[in-house]
PDB file of C-alpha atoms and ligand atoms in Angstrom:
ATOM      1  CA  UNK A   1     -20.024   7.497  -7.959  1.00 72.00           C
ATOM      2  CA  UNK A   2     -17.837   9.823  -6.407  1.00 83.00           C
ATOM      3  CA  UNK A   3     -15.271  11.951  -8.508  1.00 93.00           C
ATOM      4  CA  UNK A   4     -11.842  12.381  -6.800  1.00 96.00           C
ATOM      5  CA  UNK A   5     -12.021  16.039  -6.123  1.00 96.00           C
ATOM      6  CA  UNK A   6     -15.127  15.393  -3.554  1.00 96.00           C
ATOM      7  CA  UNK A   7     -13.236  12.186  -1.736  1.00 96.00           C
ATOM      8  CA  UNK A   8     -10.189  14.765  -1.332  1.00 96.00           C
ATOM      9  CA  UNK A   9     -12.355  17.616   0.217  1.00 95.00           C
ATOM     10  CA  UNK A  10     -14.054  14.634   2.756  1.00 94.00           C
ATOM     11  CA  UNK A  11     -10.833  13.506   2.858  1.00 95.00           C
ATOM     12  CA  UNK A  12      -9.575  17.057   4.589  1.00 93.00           C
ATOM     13  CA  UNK A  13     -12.857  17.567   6.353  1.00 93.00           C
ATOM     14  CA  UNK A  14     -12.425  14.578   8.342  1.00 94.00           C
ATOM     15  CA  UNK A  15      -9.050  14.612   9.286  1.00 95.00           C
ATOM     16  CA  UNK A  16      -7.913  11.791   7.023  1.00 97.00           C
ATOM     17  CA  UNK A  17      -5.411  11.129   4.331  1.00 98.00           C
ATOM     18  CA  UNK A  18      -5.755   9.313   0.969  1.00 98.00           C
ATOM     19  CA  UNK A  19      -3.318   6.583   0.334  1.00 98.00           C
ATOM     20  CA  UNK A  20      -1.830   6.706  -2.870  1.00 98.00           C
ATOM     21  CA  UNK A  21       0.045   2.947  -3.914  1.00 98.00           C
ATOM     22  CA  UNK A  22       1.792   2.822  -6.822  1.00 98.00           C
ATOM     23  CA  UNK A  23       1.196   0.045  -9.172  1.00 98.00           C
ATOM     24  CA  UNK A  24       3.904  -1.746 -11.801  1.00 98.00           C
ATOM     25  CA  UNK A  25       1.794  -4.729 -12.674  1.00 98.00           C
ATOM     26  CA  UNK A  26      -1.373  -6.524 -12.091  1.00 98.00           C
ATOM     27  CA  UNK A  27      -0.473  -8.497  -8.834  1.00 98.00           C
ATOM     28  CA  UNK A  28       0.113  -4.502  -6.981  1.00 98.00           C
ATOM     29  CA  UNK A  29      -2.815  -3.314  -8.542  1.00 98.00           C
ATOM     30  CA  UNK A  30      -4.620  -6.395  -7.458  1.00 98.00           C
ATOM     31  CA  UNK A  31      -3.217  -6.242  -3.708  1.00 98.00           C
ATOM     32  CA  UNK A  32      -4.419  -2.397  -3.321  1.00 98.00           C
ATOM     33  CA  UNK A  33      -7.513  -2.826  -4.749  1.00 98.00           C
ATOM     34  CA  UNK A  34      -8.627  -5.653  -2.525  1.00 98.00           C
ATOM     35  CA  UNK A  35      -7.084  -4.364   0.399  1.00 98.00           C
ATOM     36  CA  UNK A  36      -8.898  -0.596  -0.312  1.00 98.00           C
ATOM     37  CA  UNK A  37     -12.176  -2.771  -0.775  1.00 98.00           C
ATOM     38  CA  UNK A  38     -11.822  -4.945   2.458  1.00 98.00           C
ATOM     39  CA  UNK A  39     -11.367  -1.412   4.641  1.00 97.00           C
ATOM     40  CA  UNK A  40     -14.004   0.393   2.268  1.00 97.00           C
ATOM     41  CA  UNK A  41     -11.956   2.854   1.548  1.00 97.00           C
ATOM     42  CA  UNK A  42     -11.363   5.311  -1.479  1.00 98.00           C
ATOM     43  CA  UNK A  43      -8.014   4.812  -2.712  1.00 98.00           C
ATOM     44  CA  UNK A  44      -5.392   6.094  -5.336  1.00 98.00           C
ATOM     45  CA  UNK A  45      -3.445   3.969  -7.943  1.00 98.00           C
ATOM     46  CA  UNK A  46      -0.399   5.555  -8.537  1.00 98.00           C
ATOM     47  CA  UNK A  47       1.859   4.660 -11.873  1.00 98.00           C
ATOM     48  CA  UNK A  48       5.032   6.874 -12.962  1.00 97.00           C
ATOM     49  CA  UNK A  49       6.363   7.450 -16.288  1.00 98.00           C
ATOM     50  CA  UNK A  50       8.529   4.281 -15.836  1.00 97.00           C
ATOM     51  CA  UNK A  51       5.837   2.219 -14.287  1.00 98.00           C
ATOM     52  CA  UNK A  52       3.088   3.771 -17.249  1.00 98.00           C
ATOM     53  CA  UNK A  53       5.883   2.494 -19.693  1.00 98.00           C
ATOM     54  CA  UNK A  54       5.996  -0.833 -18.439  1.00 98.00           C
ATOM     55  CA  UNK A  55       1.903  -1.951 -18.146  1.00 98.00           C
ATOM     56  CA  UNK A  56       0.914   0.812 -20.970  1.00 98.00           C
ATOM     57  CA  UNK A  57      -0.783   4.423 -20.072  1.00 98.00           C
ATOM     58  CA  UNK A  58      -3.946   3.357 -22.041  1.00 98.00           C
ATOM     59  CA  UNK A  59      -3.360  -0.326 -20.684  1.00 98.00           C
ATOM     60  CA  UNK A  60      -3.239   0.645 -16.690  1.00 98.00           C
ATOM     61  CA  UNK A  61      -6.511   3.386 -17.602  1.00 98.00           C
ATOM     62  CA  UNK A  62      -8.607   0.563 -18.793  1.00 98.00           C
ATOM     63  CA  UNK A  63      -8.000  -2.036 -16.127  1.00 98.00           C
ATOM     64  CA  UNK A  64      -8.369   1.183 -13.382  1.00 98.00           C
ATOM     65  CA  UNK A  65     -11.124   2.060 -14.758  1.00 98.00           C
ATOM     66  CA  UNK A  66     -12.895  -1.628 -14.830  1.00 98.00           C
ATOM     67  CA  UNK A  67     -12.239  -2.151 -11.483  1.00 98.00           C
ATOM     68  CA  UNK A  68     -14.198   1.507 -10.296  1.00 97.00           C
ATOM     69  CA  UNK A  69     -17.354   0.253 -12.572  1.00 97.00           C
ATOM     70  CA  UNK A  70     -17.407  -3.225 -11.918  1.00 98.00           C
ATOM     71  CA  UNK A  71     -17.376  -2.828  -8.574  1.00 97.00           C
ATOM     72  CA  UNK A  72     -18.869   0.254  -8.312  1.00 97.00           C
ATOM     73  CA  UNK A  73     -16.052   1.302  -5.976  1.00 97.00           C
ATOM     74  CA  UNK A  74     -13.736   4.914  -5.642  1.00 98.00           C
ATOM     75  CA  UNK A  75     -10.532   3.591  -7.018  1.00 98.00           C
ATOM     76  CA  UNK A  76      -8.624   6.763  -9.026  1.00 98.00           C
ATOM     77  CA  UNK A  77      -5.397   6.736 -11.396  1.00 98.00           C
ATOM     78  CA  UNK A  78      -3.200   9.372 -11.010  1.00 98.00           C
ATOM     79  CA  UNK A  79       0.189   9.870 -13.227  1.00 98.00           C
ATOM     80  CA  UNK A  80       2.921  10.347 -10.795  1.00 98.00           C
ATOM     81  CA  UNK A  81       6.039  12.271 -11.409  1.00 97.00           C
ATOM     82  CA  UNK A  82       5.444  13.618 -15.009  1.00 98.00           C
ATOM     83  CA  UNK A  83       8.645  15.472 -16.308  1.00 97.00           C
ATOM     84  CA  UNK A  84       7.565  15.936 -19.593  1.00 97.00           C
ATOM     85  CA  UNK A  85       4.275  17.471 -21.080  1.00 98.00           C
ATOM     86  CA  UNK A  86       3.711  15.025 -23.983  1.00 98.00           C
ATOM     87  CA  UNK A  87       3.427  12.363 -21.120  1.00 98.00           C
ATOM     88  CA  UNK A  88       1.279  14.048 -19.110  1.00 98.00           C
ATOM     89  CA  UNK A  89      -1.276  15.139 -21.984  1.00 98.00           C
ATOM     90  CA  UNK A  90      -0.921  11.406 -22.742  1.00 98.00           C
ATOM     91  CA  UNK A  91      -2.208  10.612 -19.704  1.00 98.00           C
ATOM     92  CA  UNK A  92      -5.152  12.600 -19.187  1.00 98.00           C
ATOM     93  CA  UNK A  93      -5.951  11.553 -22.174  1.00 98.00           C
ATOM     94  CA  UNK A  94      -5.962   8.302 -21.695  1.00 98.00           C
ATOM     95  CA  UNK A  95      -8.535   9.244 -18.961  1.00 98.00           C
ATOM     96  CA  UNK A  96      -6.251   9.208 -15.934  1.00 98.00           C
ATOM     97  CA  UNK A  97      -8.070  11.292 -12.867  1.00 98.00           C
ATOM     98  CA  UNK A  98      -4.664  13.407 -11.651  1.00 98.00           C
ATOM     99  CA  UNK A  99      -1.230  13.783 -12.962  1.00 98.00           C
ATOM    100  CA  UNK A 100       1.400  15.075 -10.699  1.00 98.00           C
ATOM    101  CA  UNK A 101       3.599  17.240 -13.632  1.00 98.00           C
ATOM    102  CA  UNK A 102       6.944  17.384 -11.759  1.00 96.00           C
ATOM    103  CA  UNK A 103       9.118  20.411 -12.736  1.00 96.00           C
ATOM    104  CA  UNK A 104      10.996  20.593  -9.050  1.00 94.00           C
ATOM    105  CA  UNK A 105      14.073  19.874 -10.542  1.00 93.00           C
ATOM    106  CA  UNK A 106      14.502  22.890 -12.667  1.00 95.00           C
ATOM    107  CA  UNK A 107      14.844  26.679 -10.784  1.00 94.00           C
ATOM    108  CA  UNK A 108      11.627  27.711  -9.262  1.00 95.00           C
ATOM    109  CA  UNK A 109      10.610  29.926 -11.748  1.00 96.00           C
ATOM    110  CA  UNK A 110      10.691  27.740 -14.981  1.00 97.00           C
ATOM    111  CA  UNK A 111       9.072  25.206 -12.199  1.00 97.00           C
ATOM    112  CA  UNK A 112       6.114  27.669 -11.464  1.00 97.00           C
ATOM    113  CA  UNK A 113       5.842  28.517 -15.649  1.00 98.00           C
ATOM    114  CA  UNK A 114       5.781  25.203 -17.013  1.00 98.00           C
ATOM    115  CA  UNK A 115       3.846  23.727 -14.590  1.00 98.00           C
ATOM    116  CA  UNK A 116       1.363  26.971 -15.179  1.00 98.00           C
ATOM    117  CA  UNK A 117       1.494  25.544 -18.821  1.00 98.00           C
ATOM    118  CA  UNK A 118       0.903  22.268 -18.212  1.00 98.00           C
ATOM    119  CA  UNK A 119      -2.493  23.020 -16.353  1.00 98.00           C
ATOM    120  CA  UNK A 120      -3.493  24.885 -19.032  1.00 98.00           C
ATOM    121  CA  UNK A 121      -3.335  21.909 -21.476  1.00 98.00           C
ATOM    122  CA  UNK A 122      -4.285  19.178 -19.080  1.00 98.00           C
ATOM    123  CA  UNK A 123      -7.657  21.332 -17.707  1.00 98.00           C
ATOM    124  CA  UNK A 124      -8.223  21.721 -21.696  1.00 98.00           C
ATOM    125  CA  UNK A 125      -8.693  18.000 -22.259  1.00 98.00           C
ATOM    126  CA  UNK A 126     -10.145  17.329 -18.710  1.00 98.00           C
ATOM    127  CA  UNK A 127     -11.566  20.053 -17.140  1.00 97.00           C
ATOM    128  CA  UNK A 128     -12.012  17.478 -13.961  1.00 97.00           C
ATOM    129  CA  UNK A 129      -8.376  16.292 -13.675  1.00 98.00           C
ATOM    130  CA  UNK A 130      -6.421  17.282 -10.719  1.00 98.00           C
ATOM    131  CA  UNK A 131      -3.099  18.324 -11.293  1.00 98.00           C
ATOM    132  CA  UNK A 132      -0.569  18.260  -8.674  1.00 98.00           C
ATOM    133  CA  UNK A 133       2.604  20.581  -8.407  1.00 98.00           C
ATOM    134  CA  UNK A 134       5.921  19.889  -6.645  1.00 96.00           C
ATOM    135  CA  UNK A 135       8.531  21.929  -4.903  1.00 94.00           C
ATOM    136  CA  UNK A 136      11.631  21.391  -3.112  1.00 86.00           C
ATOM    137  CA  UNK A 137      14.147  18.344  -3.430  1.00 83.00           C
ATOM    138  CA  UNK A 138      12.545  14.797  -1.742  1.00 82.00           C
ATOM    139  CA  UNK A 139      15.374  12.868  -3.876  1.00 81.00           C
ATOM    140  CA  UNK A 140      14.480  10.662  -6.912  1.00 79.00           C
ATOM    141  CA  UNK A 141      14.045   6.640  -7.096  1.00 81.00           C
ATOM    142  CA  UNK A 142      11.751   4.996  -4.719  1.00 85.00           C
ATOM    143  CA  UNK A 143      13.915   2.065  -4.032  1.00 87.00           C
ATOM    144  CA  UNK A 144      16.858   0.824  -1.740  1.00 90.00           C
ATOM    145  CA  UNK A 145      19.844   3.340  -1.227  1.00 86.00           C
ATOM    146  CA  UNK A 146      22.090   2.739   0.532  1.00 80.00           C
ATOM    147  CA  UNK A 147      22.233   5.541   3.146  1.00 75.00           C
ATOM    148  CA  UNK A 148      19.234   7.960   3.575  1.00 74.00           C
ATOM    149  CA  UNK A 149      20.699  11.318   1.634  1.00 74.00           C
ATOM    150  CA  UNK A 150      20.342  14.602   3.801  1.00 75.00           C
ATOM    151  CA  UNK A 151      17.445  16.665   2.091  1.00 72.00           C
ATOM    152  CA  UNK A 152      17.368  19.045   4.929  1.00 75.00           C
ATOM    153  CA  UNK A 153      18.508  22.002   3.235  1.00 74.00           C
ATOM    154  CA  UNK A 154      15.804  21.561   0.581  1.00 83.00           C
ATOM    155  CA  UNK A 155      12.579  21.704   2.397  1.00 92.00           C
ATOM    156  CA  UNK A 156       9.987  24.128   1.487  1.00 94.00           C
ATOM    157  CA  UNK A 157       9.130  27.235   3.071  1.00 95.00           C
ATOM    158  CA  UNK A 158       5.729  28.504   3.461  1.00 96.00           C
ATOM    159  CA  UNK A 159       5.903  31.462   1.027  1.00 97.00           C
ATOM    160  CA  UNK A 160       7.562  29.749  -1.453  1.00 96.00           C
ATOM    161  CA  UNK A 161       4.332  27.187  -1.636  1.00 97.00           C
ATOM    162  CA  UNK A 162       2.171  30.591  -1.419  1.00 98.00           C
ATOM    163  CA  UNK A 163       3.896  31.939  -5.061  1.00 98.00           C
ATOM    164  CA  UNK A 164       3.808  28.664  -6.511  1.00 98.00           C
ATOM    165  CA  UNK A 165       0.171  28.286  -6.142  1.00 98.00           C
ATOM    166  CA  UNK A 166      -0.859  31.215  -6.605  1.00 98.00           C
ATOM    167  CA  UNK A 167       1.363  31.841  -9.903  1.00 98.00           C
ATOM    168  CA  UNK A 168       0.738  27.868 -11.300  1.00 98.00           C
ATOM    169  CA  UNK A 169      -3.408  27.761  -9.570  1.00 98.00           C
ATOM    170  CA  UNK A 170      -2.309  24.025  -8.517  1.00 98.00           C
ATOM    171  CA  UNK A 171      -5.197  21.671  -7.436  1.00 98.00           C
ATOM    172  CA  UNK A 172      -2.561  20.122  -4.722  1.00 98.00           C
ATOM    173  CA  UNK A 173       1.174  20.540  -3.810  1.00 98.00           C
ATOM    174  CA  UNK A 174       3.615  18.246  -2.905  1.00 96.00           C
ATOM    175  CA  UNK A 175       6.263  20.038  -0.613  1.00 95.00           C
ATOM    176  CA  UNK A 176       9.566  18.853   0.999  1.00 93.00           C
ATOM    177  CA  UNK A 177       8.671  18.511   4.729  1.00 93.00           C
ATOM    178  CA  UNK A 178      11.465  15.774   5.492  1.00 88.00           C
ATOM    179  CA  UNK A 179      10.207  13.122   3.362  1.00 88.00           C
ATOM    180  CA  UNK A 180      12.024  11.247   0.674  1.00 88.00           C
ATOM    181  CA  UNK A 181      11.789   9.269  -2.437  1.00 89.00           C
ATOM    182  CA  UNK A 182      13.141   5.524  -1.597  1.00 91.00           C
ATOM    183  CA  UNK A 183      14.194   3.158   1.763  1.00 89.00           C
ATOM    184  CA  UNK A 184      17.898   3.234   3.011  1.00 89.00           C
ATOM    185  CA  UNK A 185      18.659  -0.160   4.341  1.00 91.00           C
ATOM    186  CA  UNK A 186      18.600   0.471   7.355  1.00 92.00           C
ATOM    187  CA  UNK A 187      14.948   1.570   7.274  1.00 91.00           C
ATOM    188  CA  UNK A 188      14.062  -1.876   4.879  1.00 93.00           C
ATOM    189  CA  UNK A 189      15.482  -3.471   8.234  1.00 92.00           C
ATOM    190  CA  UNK A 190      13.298  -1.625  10.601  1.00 91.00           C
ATOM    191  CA  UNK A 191      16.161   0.066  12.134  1.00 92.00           C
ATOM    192  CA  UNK A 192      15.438   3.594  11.407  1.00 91.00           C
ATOM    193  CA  UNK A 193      12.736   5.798  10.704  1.00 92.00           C
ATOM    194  CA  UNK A 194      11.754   8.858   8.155  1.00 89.00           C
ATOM    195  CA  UNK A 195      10.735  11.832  10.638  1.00 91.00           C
ATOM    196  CA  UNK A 196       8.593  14.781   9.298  1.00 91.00           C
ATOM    197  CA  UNK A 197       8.558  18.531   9.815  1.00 93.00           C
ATOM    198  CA  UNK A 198       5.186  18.491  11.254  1.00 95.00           C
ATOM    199  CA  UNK A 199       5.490  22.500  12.328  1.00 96.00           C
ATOM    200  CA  UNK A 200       6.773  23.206   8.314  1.00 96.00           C
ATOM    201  CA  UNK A 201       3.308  20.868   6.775  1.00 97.00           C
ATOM    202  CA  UNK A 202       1.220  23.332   9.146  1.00 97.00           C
ATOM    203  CA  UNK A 203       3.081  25.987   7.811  1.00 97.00           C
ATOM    204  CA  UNK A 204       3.293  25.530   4.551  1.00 97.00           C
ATOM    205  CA  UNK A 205      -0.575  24.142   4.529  1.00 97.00           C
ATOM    206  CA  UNK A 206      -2.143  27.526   5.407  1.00 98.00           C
ATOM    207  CA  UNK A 207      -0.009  29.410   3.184  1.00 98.00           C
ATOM    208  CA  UNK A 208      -0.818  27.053   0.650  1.00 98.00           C
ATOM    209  CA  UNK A 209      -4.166  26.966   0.606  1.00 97.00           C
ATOM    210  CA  UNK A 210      -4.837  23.718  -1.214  1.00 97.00           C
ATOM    211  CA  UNK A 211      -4.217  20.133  -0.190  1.00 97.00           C
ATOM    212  CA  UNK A 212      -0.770  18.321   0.533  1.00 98.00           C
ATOM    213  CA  UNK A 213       0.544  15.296  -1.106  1.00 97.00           C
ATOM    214  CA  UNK A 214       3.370  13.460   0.916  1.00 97.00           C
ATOM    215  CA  UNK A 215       5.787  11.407  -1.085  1.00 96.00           C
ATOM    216  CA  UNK A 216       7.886   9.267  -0.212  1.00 93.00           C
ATOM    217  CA  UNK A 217       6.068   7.787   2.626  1.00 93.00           C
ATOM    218  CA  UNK A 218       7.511   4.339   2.623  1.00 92.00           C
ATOM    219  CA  UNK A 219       9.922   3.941   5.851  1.00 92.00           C
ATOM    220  CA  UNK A 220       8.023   7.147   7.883  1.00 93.00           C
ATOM    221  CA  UNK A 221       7.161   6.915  11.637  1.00 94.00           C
ATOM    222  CA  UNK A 222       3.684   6.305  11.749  1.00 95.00           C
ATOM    223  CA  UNK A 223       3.228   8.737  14.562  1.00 95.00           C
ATOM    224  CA  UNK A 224       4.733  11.268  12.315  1.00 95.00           C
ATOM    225  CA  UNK A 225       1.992  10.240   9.501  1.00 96.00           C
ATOM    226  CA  UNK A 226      -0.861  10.792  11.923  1.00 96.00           C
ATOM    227  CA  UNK A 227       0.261  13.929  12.891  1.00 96.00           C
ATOM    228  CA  UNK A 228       1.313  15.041   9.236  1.00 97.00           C
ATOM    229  CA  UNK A 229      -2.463  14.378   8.441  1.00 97.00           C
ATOM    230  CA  UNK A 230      -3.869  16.720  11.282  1.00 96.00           C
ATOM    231  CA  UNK A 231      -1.465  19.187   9.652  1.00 95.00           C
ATOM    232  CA  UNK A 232      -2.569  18.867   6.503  1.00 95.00           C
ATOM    233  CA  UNK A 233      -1.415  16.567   4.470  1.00 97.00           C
ATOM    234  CA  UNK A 234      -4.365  14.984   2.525  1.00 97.00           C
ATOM    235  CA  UNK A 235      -2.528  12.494   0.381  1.00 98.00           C
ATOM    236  CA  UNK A 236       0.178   9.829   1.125  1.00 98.00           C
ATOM    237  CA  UNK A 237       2.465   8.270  -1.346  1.00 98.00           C
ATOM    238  CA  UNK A 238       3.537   4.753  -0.783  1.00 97.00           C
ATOM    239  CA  UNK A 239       5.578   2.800  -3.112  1.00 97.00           C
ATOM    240  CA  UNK A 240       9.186   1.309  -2.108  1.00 95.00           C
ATOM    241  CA  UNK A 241       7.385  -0.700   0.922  1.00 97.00           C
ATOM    242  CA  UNK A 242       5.071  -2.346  -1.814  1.00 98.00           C
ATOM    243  CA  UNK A 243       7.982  -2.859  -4.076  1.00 97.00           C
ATOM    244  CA  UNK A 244       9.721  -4.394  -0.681  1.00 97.00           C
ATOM    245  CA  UNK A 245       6.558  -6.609  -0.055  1.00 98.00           C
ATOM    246  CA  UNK A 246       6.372  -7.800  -3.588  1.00 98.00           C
ATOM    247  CA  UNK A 247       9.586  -9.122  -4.141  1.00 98.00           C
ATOM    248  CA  UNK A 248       9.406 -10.955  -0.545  1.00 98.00           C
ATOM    249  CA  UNK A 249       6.401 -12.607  -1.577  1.00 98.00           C
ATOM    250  CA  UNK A 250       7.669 -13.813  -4.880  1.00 98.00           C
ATOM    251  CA  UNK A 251      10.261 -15.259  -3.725  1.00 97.00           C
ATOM    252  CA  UNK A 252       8.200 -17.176  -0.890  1.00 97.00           C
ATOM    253  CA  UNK A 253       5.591 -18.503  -4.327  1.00 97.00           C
ATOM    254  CA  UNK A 254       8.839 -19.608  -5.727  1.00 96.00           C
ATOM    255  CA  UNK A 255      10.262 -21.004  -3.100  1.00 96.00           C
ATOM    256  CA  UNK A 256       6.750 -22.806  -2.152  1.00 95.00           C
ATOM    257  CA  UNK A 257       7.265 -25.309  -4.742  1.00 88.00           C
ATOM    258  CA  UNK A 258      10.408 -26.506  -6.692  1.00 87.00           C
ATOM    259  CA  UNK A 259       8.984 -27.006 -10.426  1.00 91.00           C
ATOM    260  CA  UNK A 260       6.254 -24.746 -10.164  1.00 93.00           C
ATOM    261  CA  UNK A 261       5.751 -22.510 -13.202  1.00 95.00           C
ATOM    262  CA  UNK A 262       1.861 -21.556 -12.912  1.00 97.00           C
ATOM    263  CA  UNK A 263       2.095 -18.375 -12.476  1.00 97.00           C
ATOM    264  CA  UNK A 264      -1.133 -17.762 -11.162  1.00 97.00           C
ATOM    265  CA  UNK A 265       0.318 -20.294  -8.186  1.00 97.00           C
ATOM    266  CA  UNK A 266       3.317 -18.103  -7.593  1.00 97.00           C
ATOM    267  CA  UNK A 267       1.708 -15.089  -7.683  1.00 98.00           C
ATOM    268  CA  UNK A 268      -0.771 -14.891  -5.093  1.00 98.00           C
ATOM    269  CA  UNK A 269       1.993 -15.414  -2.327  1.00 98.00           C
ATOM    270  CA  UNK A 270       3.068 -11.481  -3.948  1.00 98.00           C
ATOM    271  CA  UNK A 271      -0.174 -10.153  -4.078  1.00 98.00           C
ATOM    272  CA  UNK A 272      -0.952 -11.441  -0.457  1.00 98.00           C
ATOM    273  CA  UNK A 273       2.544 -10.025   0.778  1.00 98.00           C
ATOM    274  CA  UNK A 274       1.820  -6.567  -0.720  1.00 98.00           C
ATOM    275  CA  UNK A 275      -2.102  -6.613   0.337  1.00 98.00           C
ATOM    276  CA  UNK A 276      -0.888  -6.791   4.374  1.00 98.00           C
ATOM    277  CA  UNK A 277       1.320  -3.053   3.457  1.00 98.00           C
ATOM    278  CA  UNK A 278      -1.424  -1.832   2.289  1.00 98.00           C
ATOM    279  CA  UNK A 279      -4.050  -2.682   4.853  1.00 98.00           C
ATOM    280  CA  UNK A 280      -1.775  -1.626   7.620  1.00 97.00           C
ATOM    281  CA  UNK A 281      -0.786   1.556   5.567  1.00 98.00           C
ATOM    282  CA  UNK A 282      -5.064   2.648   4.624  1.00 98.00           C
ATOM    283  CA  UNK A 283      -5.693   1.476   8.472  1.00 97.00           C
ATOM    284  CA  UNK A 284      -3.206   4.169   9.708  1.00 97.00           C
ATOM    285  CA  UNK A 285      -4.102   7.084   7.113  1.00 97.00           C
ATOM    286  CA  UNK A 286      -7.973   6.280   7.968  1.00 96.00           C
ATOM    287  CA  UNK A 287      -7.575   6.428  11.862  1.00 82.00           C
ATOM    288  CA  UNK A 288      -6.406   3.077  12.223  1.00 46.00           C
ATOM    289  CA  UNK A 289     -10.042   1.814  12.692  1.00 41.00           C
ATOM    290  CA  UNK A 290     -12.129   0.245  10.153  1.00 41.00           C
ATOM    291  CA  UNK A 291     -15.435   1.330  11.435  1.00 43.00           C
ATOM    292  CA  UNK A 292     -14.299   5.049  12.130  1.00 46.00           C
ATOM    293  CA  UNK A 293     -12.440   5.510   8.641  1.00 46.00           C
ATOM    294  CA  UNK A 294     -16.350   4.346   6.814  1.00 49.00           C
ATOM    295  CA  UNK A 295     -17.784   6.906   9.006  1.00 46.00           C
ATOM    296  CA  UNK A 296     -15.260   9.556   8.016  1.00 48.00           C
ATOM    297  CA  UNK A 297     -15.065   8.538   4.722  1.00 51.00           C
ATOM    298  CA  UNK A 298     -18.357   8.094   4.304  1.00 47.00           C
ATOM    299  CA  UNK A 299     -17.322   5.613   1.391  1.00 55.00           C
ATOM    300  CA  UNK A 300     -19.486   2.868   2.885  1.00 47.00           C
ATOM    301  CA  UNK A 301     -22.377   4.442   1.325  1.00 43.00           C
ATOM    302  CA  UNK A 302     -21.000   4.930  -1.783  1.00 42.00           C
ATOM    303  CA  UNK A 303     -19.829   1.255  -2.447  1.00 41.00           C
TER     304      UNK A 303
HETATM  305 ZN1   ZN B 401       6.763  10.723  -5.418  1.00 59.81          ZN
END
């Protein structure tokens, strides 16, 4: 079995980009799994502090990690958008595989030094675990706003990415490059895209010199994706589509019959709903064809 350090480095090698889905309960985890295992591609489950709260850190760990041995596939659990360091020590030790300690909201120095610090204590329980640093504003809250909030001012610049890595010795870094936490309603409508600095990822990639994470992928051009990937950006976060999908697809397994309360006869109308995101979303980060991504992947041969 591969470990999720060596499916990121094929990842970069061959020019394509992890998705990252972020799971609240088991009909999400349930749609990414089989959609990652349909394409036969690795794949990251992504849970926040609100969404660990909800299905339990040690709770989401186990059922992660049943999937990856029962099916001998590369599924990985990653702790998004850790503010605090008691969470994130909770997670890796609950035997999550990456947390992403977010700090971006302080001043970039007490960013850079407790993210330094929180490194130290998370390589200390898992020397394996990749932890992920962020910089720049990309807003908060992946749901519906309203309007789509002008982050423009906030992006990241390539030498601030070069301190910050070099001060905190981040695994990966998740910049501001025009994305955004959350859909506006216009983009829930299809009306409007998410564009990216694709000139700024390039940028900010080489000066870097680790892998990108893009968050905040839900409601992005998928032009814009495929280029953000030959610029470097290694990992895609998608969550506010899936949330999108999900609710759509409950409400069609309630609607589907008027006294129905098995919930195992609602449900699969959400998990199907959120399975077709996902399949389109891992079709387009792998190179948008099936046979090519297992080639580039090479994850055929490992599941
Ligand atoms: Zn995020």
């Amino acid at each position: 079995m591969q470990d999720i350090r060596s499916v990121l480095e094929r990842a970069q090698n061959n020019g394509v980009a992890l998705g990252h889905f972020n799971v609240s309960d088991l009909v999400l985890l349930k749609a990414v799994f089989s959609a990652a295992q349909e394409l036969r591609v690795p794949v990251l489950v992504g849970t926040s502090e609100g969404e660990r709260e909800f299905m339990g850190v040690r709770q989401v760990a186990a059922l992660v990690r049943a999937l990856r041995e029962e099916y001998d596939f590369p599924v990985f659990l990653n702790a998004d958008h850790t503010h605090t360091l008691d969470s994130a020590v909770e997670a890796a030790q609950a035997g999550f595989d990456s947390v992403v300690f977010d700090a971006s909201a302080l001043p970039f120095e007490q960013n850079a030094r407790l993210t330094r610090q929180a490194i130290e204590a998370l390589k200390a329980i898992n020397p394996a675990i990749l932890v992920e640093g962020e910089i720049g504003n990309i807003g908060t809250g992946s749901e519906i706003h309203e309007l789509a909030t002008d982050l423009s001012k906030y992006l990241t610049t390539p030498e601030e990415a070069r301190q910050f890595v070099a001060f905190t010795g981040v695994d990966v870094l998740a910049p501001a490059v025009g994305n955004m936490h959350g859909m506006s309603q216009k983009m829930v409508a299809g009306e409007m895209k998410k564009r990216l600095d694709i000139q700024r990822i390039a940028q900010v990639r080489a000066a870097a010199g680790v892998p990108l994470t893009l968050h905040g992928g839900s409601g992005t051009d998928d032009e814009d994706l495929r280029r953000a990937i030959d610029g470097g950006i290694s990992v895609i976060h998608i969550n506010t589509e899936l949330r999108v999908a999900w609710r759509s697809g409950l409400e069609a397994g309630l609607a589907a019959g008027d006294h129905q309360v098995v919930p195992y006869k609602v449900l699969p109308f959400a998990v199907a709903s959120v399975k077709q995101v996902v399949l389109a979303r891992l079709r387009l980060f792998n190179d948008g064809k099936q046979t090519s991504a297992e080639q580039k992947t090479g994850v055929a041969s490992a599941v």
